[in-house]
């Protein structure tokens, strides 16, 4: 299997307004895709359709080679997702929230919740109620939750939001390390284009619900290079030298 996700002619409307229009896409295994677009472009909607949080009005999709309803449900249990604002029980600890996620995904290793807390820099905060967490700490907990099942594919919606500069660097390096060591595929949306530039191998540009461009990071860098072109006669060139 070379593609972890494909879709063909996906359409989605809310209250009569078209949010995604004829979206066709293929995400190759082992790549990090930056999903770029203005607010309302359809980025989060596309991710919600991937994860079964919404249903398309029309079109087809496959995840990890599965396309039937039962197969998609099974595939989604192998995908780590962080979409919009992660919802946790604020009255219980971060560790307890992760324990409940592990139970939901069938993760039997009792050490995983604490390992994920340590991985995300929350090792000393795991026993405290989530309602006392800062925005950045909630973001870290959301990322920890997306890692508990050791996913093959990560779908991350604005994962760097609310993090301080050192936290952004830490999480970015963690994602890169995971891609190097485990070959994970990632779809990452972010308004922080400078940071996305340090992470993505490929870009997908969405505008008003349609994909307007797919390009590799190398191709984009080559097209964005600035240069000054001068045309002079041979004699002028020698004089300039």
Coordinates of C-alpha atoms in Angstrom, one line a residue:
X1 CA 0.0 0.0 0.0
X2 CA 1.5 3.3 -1.1
X3 CA -1.4 5.6 -0.2
X4 CA -2.8 5.8 3.3
X5 CA -5.7 8.0 2.2
X6 CA -7.5 8.6 -1.1
X7 CA -10.7 10.4 -1.9
X8 CA -12.6 11.1 -5.1
X9 CA -15.0 13.9 -5.7
X10 CA -15.9 14.5 -2.1
X11 CA -18.6 17.1 -1.6
X12 CA -19.9 18.5 1.7
X13 CA -22.4 21.3 2.4
X14 CA -23.7 22.8 5.7
X15 CA -27.0 24.6 5.6
X16 CA -26.9 24.8 1.9
X17 CA -23.4 26.3 1.8
X18 CA -20.8 24.3 -0.1
X19 CA -17.8 23.7 2.1
X20 CA -16.0 21.1 0.0
X21 CA -16.4 20.7 -3.7
X22 CA -15.2 17.8 -5.8
X23 CA -12.1 17.2 -3.7
X24 CA -9.9 14.4 -5.0
X25 CA -6.7 13.6 -3.2
X26 CA -4.1 10.9 -2.5
X27 CA -1.7 10.9 0.5
X28 CA 1.4 8.8 0.0
X29 CA 2.7 6.8 2.9
X30 CA 5.6 8.3 4.8
X31 CA 5.1 11.9 3.7
X32 CA 4.2 15.0 5.8
X33 CA 1.5 17.0 4.1
X34 CA 0.9 20.6 5.0
X35 CA -2.8 21.6 4.5
X36 CA -2.9 25.3 3.8
X37 CA -5.9 27.6 3.3
X38 CA -7.8 30.6 4.7
X39 CA -10.3 30.3 7.5
X40 CA -13.4 28.6 6.0
X41 CA -11.4 27.0 3.2
X42 CA -12.6 23.5 4.3
X43 CA -9.4 22.2 6.0
X44 CA -11.1 21.0 9.2
X45 CA -14.1 19.7 7.3
X46 CA -11.8 17.5 5.2
X47 CA -10.2 16.1 8.4
X48 CA -13.6 15.5 9.9
X49 CA -14.7 13.5 6.9
X50 CA -11.5 11.4 7.1
X51 CA -12.2 10.6 10.8
X52 CA -15.9 9.9 10.4
X53 CA -16.9 12.9 12.4
X54 CA -19.0 14.0 9.5
X55 CA -20.3 12.2 6.4
X56 CA -19.8 13.4 2.9
X57 CA -22.8 14.4 0.8
X58 CA -21.2 12.5 -2.1
X59 CA -17.9 11.0 -3.2
X60 CA -15.7 8.1 -2.1
X61 CA -12.8 7.7 0.3
X62 CA -10.4 5.0 1.5
X63 CA -8.2 4.9 4.6
X64 CA -5.3 2.4 5.0
X65 CA -6.8 0.5 2.0
X66 CA -10.3 0.3 3.5
X67 CA -13.4 1.7 1.9
X68 CA -16.4 -0.2 3.4
X69 CA -18.2 1.3 6.4
X70 CA -16.9 -1.5 8.6
X71 CA -13.4 -1.3 7.1
X72 CA -13.2 2.5 7.6
X73 CA -14.2 2.1 11.3
X74 CA -11.4 -0.4 11.8
X75 CA -8.9 1.8 10.0
X76 CA -9.8 4.9 12.1
X77 CA -8.7 3.0 15.2
X78 CA -5.2 3.1 13.7
X79 CA -5.2 6.8 13.1
X80 CA -4.1 9.5 15.6
X81 CA -6.3 12.6 15.3
X82 CA -6.2 16.0 16.8
X83 CA -9.1 18.0 15.2
X84 CA -10.3 21.4 16.4
X85 CA -10.2 21.8 20.2
X86 CA -9.6 18.4 22.0
X87 CA -12.4 17.7 24.4
X88 CA -11.4 16.2 27.7
X89 CA -13.1 15.8 31.1
X90 CA -11.7 18.8 33.0
X91 CA -12.7 17.4 36.3
X92 CA -10.3 14.5 36.2
X93 CA -6.5 14.3 35.6
X94 CA -4.7 14.3 32.3
X95 CA -3.5 10.8 33.1
X96 CA -7.1 9.6 33.7
X97 CA -8.2 11.1 30.4
X98 CA -5.5 9.2 28.6
X99 CA -6.4 6.0 30.4
X100 CA -10.0 6.4 29.2
X101 CA -8.7 6.9 25.6
X102 CA -6.5 3.8 25.9
X103 CA -9.6 1.8 27.0
X104 CA -11.5 3.2 24.0
X105 CA -8.8 2.2 21.6
X106 CA -8.1 -1.2 23.2
X107 CA -4.6 -0.2 24.3
X108 CA -3.7 -2.7 27.1
X109 CA -0.3 -1.5 28.2
X110 CA -0.9 0.4 31.5
X111 CA 2.4 2.4 31.1
X112 CA 1.2 4.1 27.9
X113 CA -0.6 7.1 29.5
X114 CA 2.4 8.1 31.6
X115 CA 4.7 7.5 28.7
X116 CA 2.7 9.8 26.5
X117 CA 2.6 12.5 29.2
X118 CA 6.3 12.3 29.5
X119 CA 6.7 12.5 25.8
X120 CA 4.7 15.7 25.6
X121 CA 6.4 17.3 28.6
X122 CA 3.5 16.8 31.0
X123 CA 5.0 14.2 33.2
X124 CA 4.7 16.2 36.3
X125 CA 1.2 17.5 35.5
X126 CA -0.4 14.2 34.7
X127 CA -2.0 13.9 38.1
X128 CA -3.7 17.3 38.1
X129 CA -7.2 18.0 36.8
X130 CA -7.3 19.2 33.2
X131 CA -9.3 22.3 34.2
X132 CA -6.1 23.7 35.7
X133 CA -4.1 23.2 32.4
X134 CA -3.1 26.2 30.3
X135 CA -4.0 26.3 26.6
X136 CA -0.6 25.1 25.7
X137 CA -0.8 22.2 28.1
X138 CA -4.2 21.2 26.8
X139 CA -2.7 21.2 23.3
X140 CA 0.0 18.9 24.5
X141 CA -2.5 16.6 26.1
X142 CA -4.4 16.5 22.8
X143 CA -1.3 15.5 21.0
X144 CA -0.6 12.9 23.7
X145 CA -4.1 11.5 23.1
X146 CA -3.4 11.2 19.3
X147 CA -0.3 9.1 20.0
X148 CA -1.7 6.5 22.5
X149 CA -2.5 3.8 19.8
X150 CA 0.9 4.2 18.1
X151 CA -0.8 5.4 14.9
X152 CA 0.3 4.8 11.3
X153 CA -1.3 8.0 10.2
X154 CA -1.6 11.3 12.1
X155 CA -4.3 13.9 11.3
X156 CA -3.4 17.1 13.1
X157 CA -5.5 20.3 13.0
X158 CA -3.5 23.4 14.2
X159 CA -1.4 21.3 16.6
X160 CA 1.0 24.2 17.3
X161 CA -1.7 26.6 18.4
X162 CA -1.2 28.0 21.9
X163 CA 2.3 26.7 22.3
X164 CA 5.2 29.1 23.2
X165 CA 8.2 29.2 20.9
X166 CA 10.1 26.5 22.7
X167 CA 7.1 24.3 22.7
X168 CA 6.5 24.8 19.0
X169 CA 10.1 23.7 18.3
X170 CA 9.8 20.8 20.7
X171 CA 6.6 19.4 19.1
X172 CA 7.9 20.0 15.6
X173 CA 11.1 18.1 16.3
X174 CA 9.0 15.3 17.9
X175 CA 6.9 15.0 14.8
X176 CA 9.9 14.9 12.5
X177 CA 11.6 12.3 14.7
X178 CA 8.5 10.1 14.6
X179 CA 8.3 10.4 10.8
X180 CA 12.0 9.4 10.6
X181 CA 11.8 6.5 13.0
X182 CA 8.4 5.1 12.2
X183 CA 7.7 6.3 8.7
X184 CA 4.4 7.9 9.8
X185 CA 2.3 9.8 7.3
X186 CA 0.9 13.1 8.6
X187 CA -1.6 15.6 7.5
X188 CA -1.0 18.9 9.3
X189 CA -3.0 22.1 9.0
X190 CA -1.4 25.3 10.4
X191 CA -1.6 29.0 10.1
X192 CA 2.0 29.2 11.2
X193 CA 3.5 28.8 7.7
X194 CA 7.1 29.5 8.9
X195 CA 6.9 26.4 11.1
X196 CA 5.0 24.3 8.5
X197 CA 7.8 25.1 6.1
X198 CA 10.2 23.3 8.6
X199 CA 8.0 20.3 8.8
X200 CA 6.1 19.5 5.5
X201 CA 7.4 17.5 2.6
X202 CA 4.4 18.4 0.5
X203 CA 1.7 21.0 0.4
X204 CA -2.0 21.0 -0.4
X205 CA -3.7 24.3 -1.0
X206 CA -7.4 24.6 -0.3
X207 CA -9.5 27.6 -1.4
X208 CA -13.2 27.9 -1.0
X209 CA -13.6 24.2 -0.7
X210 CA -11.5 23.2 -3.7
X211 CA -8.0 22.0 -4.0
X212 CA -6.2 24.6 -6.2
X213 CA -2.6 23.3 -5.9
X214 CA -0.6 20.2 -4.8
X215 CA 3.2 20.7 -4.7
X216 CA 6.3 19.3 -3.0
X217 CA 8.3 21.4 -0.6
X218 CA 11.2 21.3 -3.0
X219 CA 9.1 22.5 -5.9
X220 CA 7.6 25.3 -3.8
X221 CA 11.0 26.4 -2.6
X222 CA 12.3 26.5 -6.2
X223 CA 9.4 28.6 -7.3
X224 CA 9.7 31.0 -4.4
X225 CA 13.4 31.8 -4.8
X226 CA 14.0 35.5 -5.3
X227 CA 16.5 36.8 -7.8
X228 CA 17.5 39.8 -9.7
X229 CA 17.9 39.5 -13.5
X230 CA 20.1 42.1 -15.3
X231 CA 20.5 42.4 -19.0
X232 CA 23.6 44.4 -20.1
X233 CA 25.7 44.5 -23.3
X234 CA 29.0 42.8 -23.3
X235 CA 31.0 46.1 -23.0
X236 CA 28.8 47.2 -20.1
X237 CA 29.4 43.9 -18.3
X238 CA 33.2 44.3 -18.6
X239 CA 33.0 47.9 -17.3
X240 CA 30.9 46.7 -14.3
X241 CA 33.5 44.1 -13.4

